[in-house]
Coordinates of C-alpha atoms in Angstrom, one line a residue:
Chain A
M1107 CA 72.1 -14.8 -47.9
I1108 CA 72.8 -11.0 -47.5
A1109 CA 74.9 -9.6 -44.7
A1110 CA 74.3 -6.0 -43.9
L1111 CA 76.6 -3.8 -41.7
A1112 CA 74.6 -1.1 -40.0
G1113 CA 74.7 1.7 -37.5
G1114 CA 71.9 4.1 -36.7
V1115 CA 69.0 5.6 -38.6
G1116 CA 70.2 5.4 -42.2
G1117 CA 71.4 1.8 -41.6
A1118 CA 68.1 0.9 -40.0
R1119 CA 66.1 2.3 -43.0
L1120 CA 68.0 0.4 -45.6
C1121 CA 67.7 -2.7 -43.4
A1122 CA 63.9 -2.2 -43.3
G1123 CA 64.0 -2.1 -47.2
L1124 CA 66.2 -5.3 -47.3
A1125 CA 63.8 -7.0 -44.8
A1126 CA 60.9 -6.1 -47.0
V1127 CA 62.4 -7.9 -50.0
L1128 CA 64.3 -10.8 -48.4
A1129 CA 63.0 -13.8 -46.4
P1130 CA 64.0 -13.9 -42.7
H1131 CA 66.7 -16.6 -43.4
E1132 CA 68.1 -14.4 -46.2
L1133 CA 69.2 -11.4 -44.2
T1134 CA 71.6 -11.0 -41.3
V1135 CA 72.2 -7.5 -40.0
A1136 CA 75.4 -6.9 -37.9
V1137 CA 75.0 -3.7 -35.9
N1138 CA 77.5 -1.3 -34.4
T1139 CA 77.6 -1.4 -30.6
G1140 CA 80.4 1.2 -30.2
D1141 CA 77.8 3.7 -29.1
D1142 CA 76.5 1.4 -26.3
F1143 CA 76.8 2.8 -22.8
E1144 CA 75.7 2.5 -19.3
H1145 CA 73.3 5.2 -18.2
L1146 CA 71.3 5.3 -15.0
G1147 CA 72.6 1.8 -14.4
L1148 CA 71.0 0.6 -17.7
S1149 CA 72.8 -1.1 -20.6
I1150 CA 71.8 1.0 -23.6
S1151 CA 72.4 -0.1 -27.2
P1152 CA 71.2 2.8 -29.4
D1153 CA 72.0 1.4 -32.8
L1154 CA 70.7 -2.1 -32.0
D1155 CA 67.4 -0.5 -30.8
S1156 CA 67.2 1.7 -33.9
V1157 CA 67.5 -1.4 -36.2
M1158 CA 65.2 -3.6 -34.1
Y1159 CA 62.5 -0.9 -33.7
T1160 CA 62.7 -0.1 -37.4
L1161 CA 62.5 -3.7 -38.5
A1162 CA 59.5 -4.1 -36.2
G1163 CA 57.8 -1.1 -37.7
R1164 CA 57.7 0.4 -34.3
H1165 CA 60.2 3.3 -34.7
D1166 CA 59.3 6.9 -34.6
T1167 CA 59.8 8.3 -38.1
A1168 CA 59.5 12.0 -37.2
R1169 CA 61.9 12.0 -34.3
G1170 CA 64.3 9.6 -36.0
W1171 CA 65.0 7.4 -32.9
G1172 CA 63.0 5.5 -30.3
L1173 CA 59.5 4.1 -30.4
A1174 CA 56.4 5.6 -32.1
G1175 CA 53.8 6.9 -29.7
E1176 CA 56.3 7.2 -26.9
S1177 CA 55.7 9.0 -23.6
W1178 CA 58.2 10.7 -21.3
R1179 CA 56.7 10.5 -17.8
C1180 CA 59.7 8.8 -16.2
M1181 CA 62.1 11.3 -17.8
E1182 CA 60.0 14.2 -16.5
A1183 CA 59.9 12.7 -13.1
L1184 CA 63.7 12.0 -13.2
K1185 CA 64.4 15.6 -14.2
A1186 CA 62.4 16.8 -11.2
L1187 CA 64.4 14.5 -9.0
S1188 CA 67.9 14.9 -10.3
G1189 CA 68.0 17.1 -13.3
D1190 CA 69.5 14.2 -15.2
D1191 CA 67.7 14.2 -18.5
W1192 CA 70.4 14.8 -21.0
F1193 CA 69.9 11.4 -22.5
R1194 CA 66.2 11.0 -23.2
L1195 CA 64.6 7.6 -22.5
G1196 CA 61.0 7.1 -23.3
D1197 CA 58.7 5.1 -21.0
Q1198 CA 58.3 2.2 -23.5
D1199 CA 61.9 2.3 -24.5
L1200 CA 62.9 2.0 -20.9
A1201 CA 61.4 -1.5 -20.9
T1202 CA 63.9 -2.6 -23.5
H1203 CA 66.8 -1.3 -21.5
L1204 CA 65.5 -2.7 -18.2
H1205 CA 65.1 -6.1 -19.8
R1206 CA 68.4 -6.1 -21.6
T1207 CA 70.2 -5.0 -18.5
Q1208 CA 68.6 -7.7 -16.4
R1209 CA 69.4 -10.4 -18.9
L1210 CA 73.0 -9.3 -19.3
R1211 CA 73.4 -9.3 -15.5
E1212 CA 72.1 -12.8 -15.5
G1213 CA 75.0 -13.7 -17.7
R1214 CA 73.4 -13.8 -21.1
R1215 CA 75.3 -12.6 -24.1
L1216 CA 74.2 -9.5 -25.9
S1217 CA 73.6 -11.5 -29.1
E1218 CA 71.2 -13.8 -27.1
V1219 CA 69.4 -10.9 -25.5
T1220 CA 69.1 -9.2 -28.9
R1221 CA 67.5 -12.4 -30.3
E1222 CA 65.0 -12.5 -27.5
L1223 CA 64.1 -8.8 -28.0
C1224 CA 63.7 -9.3 -31.7
Q1225 CA 61.4 -12.3 -31.1
A1226 CA 59.3 -10.3 -28.6
L1227 CA 59.1 -7.4 -31.1
G1228 CA 58.2 -9.7 -34.0
V1229 CA 61.5 -9.1 -35.9
R1230 CA 62.1 -12.3 -37.9
H1231 CA 65.3 -11.4 -39.8
T1232 CA 68.6 -11.9 -37.9
V1233 CA 69.9 -8.9 -36.0
L1234 CA 73.3 -9.2 -34.4
P1235 CA 75.5 -7.0 -32.2
M1236 CA 78.9 -6.7 -33.9
T1237 CA 80.4 -8.0 -30.6
N1238 CA 79.4 -9.5 -27.3
G1239 CA 82.4 -7.7 -25.8
L1240 CA 83.0 -4.1 -25.0
L1241 CA 84.4 -1.9 -27.8
R1242 CA 83.6 1.8 -27.0
T1243 CA 83.9 4.5 -29.5
R1244 CA 85.8 7.5 -28.0
I1245 CA 85.7 10.8 -29.8
L1246 CA 88.9 12.8 -30.2
S1247 CA 87.9 16.5 -30.4
D1248 CA 89.1 20.0 -29.7
A1249 CA 87.3 19.6 -26.4
G1250 CA 89.4 16.6 -25.5
E1251 CA 88.6 12.9 -25.7
L1252 CA 84.9 12.3 -25.1
A1253 CA 82.8 9.3 -24.5
F1254 CA 80.6 8.8 -27.5
Q1255 CA 77.3 9.8 -26.0
D1256 CA 78.9 12.8 -24.4
Y1257 CA 80.0 14.0 -27.8
F1258 CA 76.9 12.9 -29.7
V1259 CA 74.0 13.8 -27.3
R1260 CA 75.3 15.9 -24.4
H1261 CA 77.5 18.1 -26.6
R1262 CA 75.3 17.7 -29.7
C1263 CA 78.4 17.0 -31.9
E1264 CA 79.5 20.6 -31.4
P1265 CA 83.2 20.0 -30.6
R1266 CA 85.5 19.8 -33.6
F1267 CA 86.0 16.2 -34.7
L1268 CA 89.6 15.0 -34.9
G1269 CA 89.1 11.3 -35.0
T1270 CA 88.1 8.2 -33.1
R1271 CA 89.7 5.8 -30.7
F1272 CA 88.2 2.4 -29.9
E1273 CA 88.5 1.4 -26.3
G1274 CA 88.3 -2.2 -25.0
E1275 CA 89.2 -5.7 -26.0
A1276 CA 86.4 -7.2 -28.1
H1277 CA 86.0 -9.8 -30.7
P1278 CA 83.4 -9.9 -33.4
T1279 CA 80.5 -12.2 -32.8
V1280 CA 80.9 -15.6 -34.4
E1281 CA 77.7 -15.0 -36.3
L1282 CA 79.2 -11.8 -37.8
L1283 CA 82.4 -13.6 -39.0
A1284 CA 80.3 -16.4 -40.3
A1285 CA 78.1 -14.0 -42.2
L1286 CA 81.1 -12.3 -43.8
G1287 CA 82.9 -15.5 -44.6
S1288 CA 80.2 -18.0 -45.4
P1289 CA 80.0 -19.4 -49.0
S1290 CA 76.2 -18.9 -48.8
T1291 CA 76.6 -15.2 -48.4
Q1292 CA 75.9 -13.6 -51.8
A1293 CA 76.5 -10.0 -50.9
I1294 CA 77.7 -7.8 -48.1
V1295 CA 76.0 -4.4 -47.9
I1296 CA 77.5 -1.6 -45.9
C1297 CA 74.5 0.5 -45.1
P1298 CA 74.4 4.4 -45.5
S1299 CA 75.6 4.8 -41.9
N1300 CA 78.3 7.2 -40.6
P1301 CA 81.6 5.5 -41.6
F1302 CA 83.5 7.0 -38.6
L1303 CA 80.9 6.4 -36.0
S1304 CA 79.0 3.3 -37.2
I1305 CA 81.2 1.3 -39.6
H1306 CA 84.7 1.9 -38.4
P1307 CA 84.0 0.5 -34.9
L1308 CA 82.8 -2.7 -36.6
L1309 CA 86.0 -2.8 -38.7
A1310 CA 88.1 -2.2 -35.6
L1311 CA 87.1 -5.6 -34.2
P1312 CA 90.0 -7.9 -34.8
G1313 CA 89.5 -10.1 -37.9
T1314 CA 86.6 -8.1 -39.3
R1315 CA 88.5 -6.0 -41.7
Q1316 CA 90.4 -9.0 -42.9
A1317 CA 87.3 -11.0 -43.3
L1318 CA 85.8 -8.3 -45.3
A1319 CA 88.9 -7.8 -47.5
S1320 CA 89.3 -11.5 -48.2
R1321 CA 85.5 -12.2 -48.7
G1322 CA 84.2 -14.5 -51.4
A1323 CA 81.0 -12.5 -51.7
V1324 CA 80.7 -9.2 -53.5
A1325 CA 80.6 -6.2 -51.2
I1326 CA 78.9 -2.9 -51.8
A1327 CA 78.2 0.3 -49.8
V1328 CA 75.5 2.8 -50.0
S1329 CA 76.8 6.4 -49.7
P1330 CA 75.5 8.3 -46.7
V1331 CA 76.6 11.5 -48.4
V1332 CA 74.1 13.0 -50.9
G1333 CA 74.5 16.3 -52.7
G1334 CA 77.3 17.5 -50.6
A1335 CA 75.5 16.8 -47.3
A1336 CA 74.8 13.9 -45.0
V1337 CA 71.3 12.7 -45.1
K1338 CA 71.2 12.8 -41.3
G1339 CA 73.5 13.3 -38.4
P1340 CA 76.9 15.0 -38.1
L1341 CA 78.8 13.2 -40.9
A1342 CA 79.2 16.2 -43.2
K1343 CA 80.4 18.4 -40.3
M1344 CA 82.9 15.7 -39.3
M1345 CA 84.2 15.3 -42.8
R1346 CA 84.7 19.1 -43.1
E1347 CA 86.5 19.2 -39.8
L1348 CA 88.8 16.5 -41.1
G1349 CA 89.5 18.6 -44.2
L1350 CA 87.7 16.1 -46.5
P1351 CA 85.3 17.1 -49.3
V1352 CA 81.8 16.0 -48.4
S1353 CA 81.3 13.8 -51.4
P1354 CA 80.6 10.1 -52.2
V1355 CA 84.2 10.0 -53.7
E1356 CA 85.5 10.4 -50.1
I1357 CA 83.1 7.6 -48.9
A1358 CA 84.5 5.4 -51.7
R1359 CA 88.1 6.3 -50.5
L1360 CA 87.1 5.4 -46.9
Y1361 CA 86.0 1.9 -48.0
Q1362 CA 88.6 1.3 -50.7
G1363 CA 89.8 -2.3 -50.7
L1364 CA 86.7 -3.3 -48.8
I1365 CA 84.0 -2.9 -51.4
D1366 CA 83.4 -3.7 -55.1
G1367 CA 80.7 -1.1 -55.6
L1368 CA 79.2 2.0 -54.3
V1369 CA 75.6 3.1 -54.6
I1370 CA 75.4 6.9 -54.9
D1371 CA 72.5 9.3 -55.3
V1372 CA 71.2 10.7 -58.6
A1373 CA 72.3 14.1 -57.2
D1374 CA 75.9 12.9 -57.3
A1375 CA 75.9 11.1 -60.7
A1376 CA 78.7 13.3 -61.9
Q1377 CA 81.0 11.8 -59.3
A1378 CA 80.7 8.3 -60.8
P1379 CA 83.9 8.5 -62.9
A1380 CA 86.1 9.6 -60.0
I1381 CA 84.8 6.7 -57.9
E1382 CA 85.2 4.2 -60.8
A1383 CA 88.8 5.5 -61.1
L1384 CA 89.4 4.1 -57.6
G1385 CA 88.4 0.6 -59.0
I1386 CA 84.9 0.8 -57.4
A1387 CA 81.9 0.2 -59.5
V1388 CA 79.0 2.7 -59.2
S1389 CA 75.3 2.4 -59.3
V1390 CA 73.3 5.7 -59.4
Q1391 CA 70.0 5.5 -57.6
H1392 CA 67.4 7.4 -55.6
T1393 CA 68.9 6.9 -52.1
L1394 CA 66.7 9.1 -49.9
M1395 CA 64.5 6.7 -47.9
G1396 CA 61.8 8.6 -46.2
D1397 CA 59.2 5.8 -46.3
L1398 CA 59.1 2.1 -46.7
P1399 CA 58.4 2.0 -50.5
R1400 CA 61.6 4.0 -51.0
Q1401 CA 63.5 1.9 -48.6
Q1402 CA 62.4 -1.2 -50.5
A1403 CA 63.2 0.4 -53.9
L1404 CA 66.7 1.2 -52.7
A1405 CA 67.2 -2.3 -51.3
E1406 CA 66.1 -3.8 -54.5
G1407 CA 68.3 -1.5 -56.5
A1408 CA 71.3 -2.2 -54.3
L1409 CA 70.8 -6.0 -54.4
G1410 CA 70.4 -5.9 -58.2
F1411 CA 73.6 -3.9 -58.4
A1412 CA 75.4 -6.4 -56.2
R1413 CA 74.1 -9.3 -58.2
G1414 CA 75.4 -7.7 -61.4
L1415 CA 78.8 -7.2 -59.8
R1416 CA 78.8 -10.9 -58.8
R1417 CA 78.1 -11.9 -62.4
R1418 CA 80.9 -9.7 -63.6
D1419 CA 83.4 -11.4 -61.2
Q1420 CA 82.6 -14.8 -62.4
Chain B
M1057 CA 61.3 16.2 18.8
I1058 CA 59.1 13.2 17.9
A1059 CA 60.6 10.0 16.5
A1060 CA 58.2 7.9 14.5
L1061 CA 58.8 4.3 13.5
A1062 CA 56.9 3.4 10.4
G1063 CA 56.4 0.8 7.7
G1064 CA 54.0 1.0 4.8
V1065 CA 50.6 2.7 4.2
G1066 CA 49.3 2.9 7.8
G1067 CA 52.6 4.3 9.0
A1068 CA 52.8 6.8 6.1
R1069 CA 49.3 8.1 6.9
L1070 CA 50.0 8.7 10.6
C1071 CA 53.3 10.4 9.5
A1072 CA 51.4 12.7 7.2
G1073 CA 49.3 13.7 10.2
L1074 CA 52.3 14.2 12.4
A1075 CA 54.0 16.2 9.6
A1076 CA 50.9 18.4 9.5
V1077 CA 51.1 19.3 13.2
L1078 CA 54.9 19.4 13.7
A1079 CA 57.5 21.6 12.3
P1080 CA 60.2 20.0 10.0
H1081 CA 62.8 19.9 12.8
E1082 CA 60.3 18.4 15.2
L1083 CA 59.7 15.1 13.4
T1084 CA 62.1 12.2 12.4
V1085 CA 60.5 9.2 10.7
A1086 CA 62.6 6.0 10.7
V1087 CA 61.3 3.6 8.0
N1088 CA 61.5 -0.1 7.6
T1089 CA 63.7 -1.3 4.8
G1090 CA 63.3 -5.0 5.4
D1091 CA 61.0 -5.1 2.3
D1092 CA 63.7 -3.5 0.1
F1093 CA 64.8 -5.6 -2.9
E1094 CA 66.5 -5.6 -6.2
H1095 CA 64.2 -6.0 -9.1
L1096 CA 65.0 -5.4 -12.8
G1097 CA 68.4 -4.3 -11.5
L1098 CA 66.7 -1.5 -9.5
S1099 CA 67.1 -0.8 -5.8
I1100 CA 63.5 -0.6 -4.6
S1101 CA 62.5 0.6 -1.1
P1102 CA 58.7 0.3 -1.0
D1103 CA 58.2 1.6 2.6
L1104 CA 60.5 4.6 2.2
D1105 CA 58.7 5.5 -1.0
S1106 CA 55.3 5.2 0.6
V1107 CA 56.3 7.5 3.4
M1108 CA 58.1 10.0 1.1
Y1109 CA 55.3 10.1 -1.4
T1110 CA 52.6 10.5 1.3
L1111 CA 54.5 13.3 3.1
A1112 CA 54.9 15.0 -0.3
G1113 CA 51.2 14.7 -0.9
R1114 CA 52.0 12.8 -4.1
H1115 CA 50.7 9.3 -3.1
D1116 CA 47.8 7.6 -4.7
T1117 CA 45.1 7.3 -2.1
A1118 CA 42.8 4.9 -3.9
R1119 CA 45.5 2.3 -4.9
G1120 CA 47.3 2.7 -1.5
W1121 CA 50.8 2.7 -2.9
G1122 CA 52.8 4.6 -5.6
L1123 CA 52.2 8.0 -7.1
A1124 CA 49.0 9.7 -7.9
G1125 CA 48.2 10.1 -11.6
E1126 CA 50.6 7.3 -12.4
S1127 CA 50.9 5.7 -15.9
W1128 CA 52.1 2.2 -16.7
R1129 CA 53.6 2.3 -20.2
C1130 CA 57.0 0.9 -19.3
M1131 CA 55.3 -2.0 -17.4
E1132 CA 53.1 -2.7 -20.4
A1133 CA 56.1 -2.7 -22.8
L1134 CA 58.1 -4.9 -20.3
K1135 CA 55.2 -7.4 -20.2
A1136 CA 55.2 -7.6 -24.0
L1137 CA 59.0 -8.1 -24.0
S1138 CA 59.5 -10.5 -21.1
G1139 CA 56.2 -11.2 -19.3
D1140 CA 57.9 -9.9 -16.1
D1141 CA 55.3 -7.7 -14.6
W1142 CA 54.5 -9.3 -11.2
F1143 CA 55.9 -6.3 -9.4
R1144 CA 54.3 -3.2 -10.9
L1145 CA 56.3 -0.1 -11.3
G1146 CA 54.7 3.1 -12.6
D1147 CA 56.5 5.3 -15.1
Q1148 CA 57.0 8.2 -12.7
D1149 CA 57.9 5.9 -9.8
L1150 CA 60.6 4.3 -12.0
A1151 CA 62.4 7.6 -11.9
T1152 CA 62.8 7.3 -8.1
H1153 CA 64.2 3.8 -8.4
L1154 CA 66.5 4.7 -11.3
H1155 CA 67.9 7.7 -9.4
R1156 CA 68.2 5.8 -6.1
T1157 CA 70.0 2.9 -7.8
Q1158 CA 72.4 5.2 -9.6
R1159 CA 73.3 7.1 -6.4
L1160 CA 73.8 3.9 -4.4
R1161 CA 76.1 2.6 -7.2
E1162 CA 78.0 5.8 -6.9
G1163 CA 78.6 4.9 -3.3
R1164 CA 76.1 7.1 -1.5
R1165 CA 74.4 5.8 1.6
L1166 CA 70.6 5.1 1.4
S1167 CA 70.1 7.8 4.1
E1168 CA 71.8 10.4 1.9
V1169 CA 69.9 9.3 -1.2
T1170 CA 66.6 9.4 0.8
R1171 CA 67.5 12.9 2.0
E1172 CA 68.1 14.0 -1.7
L1173 CA 64.8 12.4 -2.8
C1174 CA 62.9 14.1 0.0
Q1175 CA 64.4 17.4 -0.9
A1176 CA 63.5 17.0 -4.6
L1177 CA 59.9 15.9 -3.6
G1178 CA 59.5 18.9 -1.2
V1179 CA 59.4 16.7 2.0
R1180 CA 60.9 18.9 4.7
H1181 CA 60.5 16.6 7.7
T1182 CA 63.3 14.0 8.3
V1183 CA 62.8 10.6 6.7
L1184 CA 65.4 8.0 7.4
P1185 CA 65.9 4.4 6.4
M1186 CA 66.2 2.2 9.5
T1187 CA 69.6 1.1 8.2
N1188 CA 72.1 1.8 5.5
G1189 CA 73.0 -1.9 5.5
L1190 CA 71.1 -4.9 4.2
L1191 CA 68.5 -6.5 6.5
R1192 CA 66.1 -8.6 4.5
T1193 CA 62.8 -9.8 5.9
R1194 CA 62.3 -13.5 4.9
I1195 CA 58.9 -15.1 5.4
L1196 CA 58.6 -18.5 6.9
S1197 CA 55.5 -20.1 5.5
D1198 CA 53.9 -23.4 4.7
A1199 CA 55.2 -22.8 1.1
G1200 CA 58.7 -22.7 2.5
E1201 CA 60.9 -19.7 3.2
L1202 CA 60.1 -16.8 0.9
A1203 CA 61.7 -13.5 0.0
F1204 CA 59.5 -10.8 1.3
Q1205 CA 58.1 -9.5 -2.1
D1206 CA 57.6 -13.1 -3.3
Y1207 CA 55.3 -13.6 -0.3
F1208 CA 53.7 -10.2 -0.3
V1209 CA 53.3 -9.4 -4.0
R1210 CA 53.9 -12.5 -6.1
H1211 CA 52.0 -14.9 -3.8
R1212 CA 49.6 -12.2 -2.5
C1213 CA 50.2 -13.3 1.2
E1214 CA 48.4 -16.5 0.4
P1215 CA 50.8 -19.0 2.0
R1216 CA 50.3 -19.6 5.7
F1217 CA 52.5 -17.3 7.8
L1218 CA 54.7 -19.1 10.3
G1219 CA 57.1 -16.3 11.2
T1220 CA 59.9 -14.2 10.0
R1221 CA 63.7 -14.5 9.7
F1222 CA 65.9 -11.4 9.2
E1223 CA 68.8 -12.0 6.9
G1224 CA 71.9 -9.9 6.7
E1225 CA 74.2 -8.0 8.9
A1226 CA 73.0 -4.5 9.4
H1227 CA 73.2 -1.7 11.9
P1228 CA 70.7 1.0 12.6
T1229 CA 71.5 4.4 11.1
V1230 CA 73.2 6.7 13.5
E1231 CA 70.3 9.1 13.1
L1232 CA 67.8 6.4 14.2
L1233 CA 69.8 5.6 17.3
A1234 CA 70.1 9.3 18.0
A1235 CA 66.4 9.9 17.6
L1236 CA 65.6 7.0 20.0
G1237 CA 68.2 8.1 22.6
S1238 CA 68.4 11.9 22.3
P1239 CA 67.3 13.9 25.4
S1240 CA 65.5 16.2 23.0
T1241 CA 63.2 13.4 21.9
Q1242 CA 59.9 13.9 23.7
A1243 CA 58.1 10.9 22.3
I1244 CA 58.6 7.8 20.2
V1245 CA 55.6 6.8 18.2
I1246 CA 55.3 3.3 16.7
C1247 CA 52.9 3.9 13.8
P1248 CA 50.0 1.6 13.0
S1249 CA 52.1 -0.6 10.7
N1250 CA 52.3 -4.4 10.6
P1251 CA 54.4 -5.4 13.7
F1252 CA 55.7 -8.5 12.1
L1253 CA 56.6 -7.1 8.7
S1254 CA 57.3 -3.4 9.4
I1255 CA 58.3 -2.9 13.0
H1256 CA 60.1 -6.2 13.9
P1257 CA 62.7 -5.7 11.2
L1258 CA 63.5 -2.4 12.8
L1259 CA 63.7 -3.9 16.2
A1260 CA 65.9 -6.7 14.8
L1261 CA 68.7 -4.3 14.1
P1262 CA 71.4 -4.6 16.8
G1263 CA 70.9 -2.0 19.5
T1264 CA 67.5 -0.8 18.4
R1265 CA 65.4 -2.8 20.8
Q1266 CA 67.7 -1.9 23.7
A1267 CA 67.6 1.7 22.8
L1268 CA 63.9 1.6 22.8
A1269 CA 63.7 -0.3 26.0
S1270 CA 66.1 2.0 27.8
R1271 CA 64.7 5.2 26.3
G1272 CA 64.3 8.4 28.3
A1273 CA 61.3 9.5 26.1
V1274 CA 57.8 8.2 26.4
A1275 CA 56.9 5.6 23.8
I1276 CA 53.5 4.9 22.4
A1277 CA 52.1 2.8 19.6
V1278 CA 48.9 3.1 17.6
S1279 CA 47.1 -0.2 17.1
P1280 CA 47.0 -1.4 13.4
V1281 CA 44.1 -3.7 14.5
V1282 CA 40.7 -2.2 14.6
G1283 CA 37.4 -4.1 15.4
G1284 CA 38.9 -7.5 15.0
A1285 CA 40.5 -6.7 11.6
A1286 CA 43.6 -5.0 10.2
V1287 CA 42.9 -1.7 8.6
K1288 CA 44.9 -2.7 5.6
G1289 CA 47.1 -5.6 4.5
P1290 CA 47.6 -9.2 5.7
L1291 CA 48.1 -8.5 9.5
A1292 CA 44.8 -10.1 10.6
K1293 CA 45.3 -13.2 8.5
M1294 CA 48.9 -13.5 9.8
M1295 CA 47.7 -13.2 13.4
R1296 CA 45.1 -15.9 12.9
E1297 CA 47.6 -18.2 11.3
L1298 CA 49.9 -17.7 14.3
G1299 CA 46.9 -18.6 16.6
L1300 CA 46.7 -15.1 18.0
P1301 CA 43.4 -13.3 18.6
V1302 CA 43.1 -10.3 16.2
S1303 CA 42.8 -7.7 18.9
P1304 CA 44.7 -4.6 20.2
V1305 CA 45.5 -6.6 23.3
E1306 CA 47.8 -8.8 21.2
I1307 CA 49.4 -5.7 19.7
A1308 CA 50.0 -4.5 23.3
R1309 CA 51.6 -7.9 24.0
L1310 CA 53.8 -7.7 20.9
Y1311 CA 55.2 -4.3 22.1
Q1312 CA 55.2 -5.1 25.9
G1313 CA 58.3 -3.6 27.5
L1314 CA 58.8 -1.2 24.6
I1315 CA 55.9 1.1 25.0
D1316 CA 54.2 3.1 27.7
G1317 CA 50.9 3.6 26.0
L1318 CA 48.7 2.3 23.2
V1319 CA 46.2 4.2 21.1
I1320 CA 43.3 2.0 20.2
D1321 CA 40.2 2.6 18.2
V1322 CA 36.8 3.5 19.7
A1323 CA 35.5 0.2 18.3
D1324 CA 37.9 -1.5 20.7
A1325 CA 37.2 0.6 23.8
A1326 CA 36.2 -2.5 25.7
Q1327 CA 39.7 -3.9 25.4
A1328 CA 41.3 -1.1 27.4
P1329 CA 41.3 -2.9 30.8
A1330 CA 43.1 -5.9 29.4
I1331 CA 45.7 -3.7 27.9
E1332 CA 46.1 -1.6 31.0
A1333 CA 46.5 -4.9 32.9
L1334 CA 49.7 -5.4 30.9
G1335 CA 51.0 -2.1 32.4
I1336 CA 50.3 -0.2 29.2
A1337 CA 48.2 3.0 29.3
V1338 CA 45.4 3.3 26.8
S1339 CA 44.0 6.2 24.7
V1340 CA 40.8 5.5 22.8
Q1341 CA 40.5 7.5 19.6
H1342 CA 39.2 7.4 16.1
T1343 CA 42.1 5.7 14.4
L1344 CA 40.8 5.3 10.8
M1345 CA 42.7 7.8 8.7
G1346 CA 41.2 8.0 5.2
D1347 CA 42.0 11.6 4.7
L1348 CA 44.5 14.2 5.9
P1349 CA 42.1 15.9 8.5
R1350 CA 41.7 12.5 10.2
Q1351 CA 45.4 11.8 10.0
Q1352 CA 46.0 15.1 11.6
A1353 CA 43.4 14.5 14.3
L1354 CA 44.9 11.1 15.2
A1355 CA 48.4 12.7 15.2
E1356 CA 47.2 15.4 17.6
G1357 CA 45.4 12.8 19.7
A1358 CA 48.4 10.5 19.9
L1359 CA 50.8 13.4 20.7
G1360 CA 48.5 14.7 23.4
F1361 CA 48.3 11.2 24.9
A1362 CA 52.1 10.9 24.8
R1363 CA 52.5 14.3 26.5
G1364 CA 50.0 13.2 29.2
L1365 CA 52.1 10.0 29.8
R1366 CA 55.2 12.1 30.0
R1367 CA 53.7 14.3 32.7
R1368 CA 52.5 11.2 34.6
D1369 CA 56.1 9.8 34.6
Q1370 CA 57.5 13.0 36.1

């Protein structure tokens, strides 16, 4: 069994690759819900949706989020009524939020609702929210403390990033702790998601960091930094604002103690010794995943790397 | 000033005619909210929307409800996710419900939200909910007591109608009582809406029936029954199930003590004496209102009739 920890687009892409090479019972994806928020009375889980839509093959590859072939008639009408269109919701995507919101109001857990949605979308691998509770990522910035989506969407990540604060009392889902701790888990894969925004919230859940640090399984990460830039999103900007070099060495430092190995891109091969000096093994691969064959190739490469590390441990 | 009491489609059509011949400050429409309900977590006000959309010239004339040029992508996606599509919500229409729901959650009154929606839709005449509270129309039927939309939409009015029960503690909006009681109100017009489903809920609000009975202004109704049938909806079926003849005489009886005059269709001219015998004046007109010119003609005819009654009183 493979346990993947994922956030948004990059995470979703690697998960699609993993799902292409693993049977449904062999893959559990635990997804960040620190970005979740209530908007227009709807319970929105952006990262869960990115992972679900991508695993279902229904995601929009050009836009990078939401459903393919989406339309925006409700949003246009809403803009005409209220001007409130800063967070764009497609007509088809709205159905996911309406259904999720209704089921949560009926008292269902987010993990149950996610299972239902996956079933309806034809996703057969296990997709889990990191928690059924509320843990909200707050952004500390030079514009003050901002709710995640205020920073990310409304302000387009423009304020200077100073750090995060995680608000709320939440516990990891039992399925997440089981996936991290189970003897049948062969490897834990931290996907190439933004460490600050997608992985740290997950690690902020009580017991998760400890479970990862004391794991029996090998753990690897795939670097979201390639050639001095982030593949997608504000990660490089955030690292610069924190005074950190934008390099996979810094990614390795962020995960030090939690991972045995790091997959880096061929563009960063020269960084391997500095990462290995941190006690983290390195695998150099083509990590850009524009299409499913490349997602699958990276998944195979990462799993092969993890298997090799496992053998080395024994 | 003219105060109109309206329910769904028939009411909306006459209101469109009244709006075509009266200046914005001359018309206040009080609308039934007994059909309002929560669905998919949204606060839905079907009759308010029918009136607003019709006054905005945005209604779908063929379908009889909702917006013209509507699309159904969210509904289709929702059906695929959950099968829950018994109450159809168009993509553009959803924006109205999302906005209304959000504003109500923020603590706004339905009358305020309705004013905002009217403004955004370009409706300049006053449209009011009958109440800012909750008064829910429950249908007593041979299938038991049903929530309104369960009877009306889910069961397509198929159960035998035995009566109504109004649930909840609600008071008429101050604007409705003002419109009924104001010395500047020249006439009260009960639109050709279903008396049981659209007008009785309004009259069930404490003080409304008394305000109408003790009014200074003349009050008329337009018969929703034409030629032994209802123009639209289940009214004729309901009257038959109650053992009532489907005739404007019965409509006159239902409103006896509340109106001075009844507008009936040319097809029912022979019923005039029986209605006049109840102490209710009659005006015979073409009451079918398939398009705006006919809506306007009926509005002019009804207002002329009301003015004549007023002169007769003096």
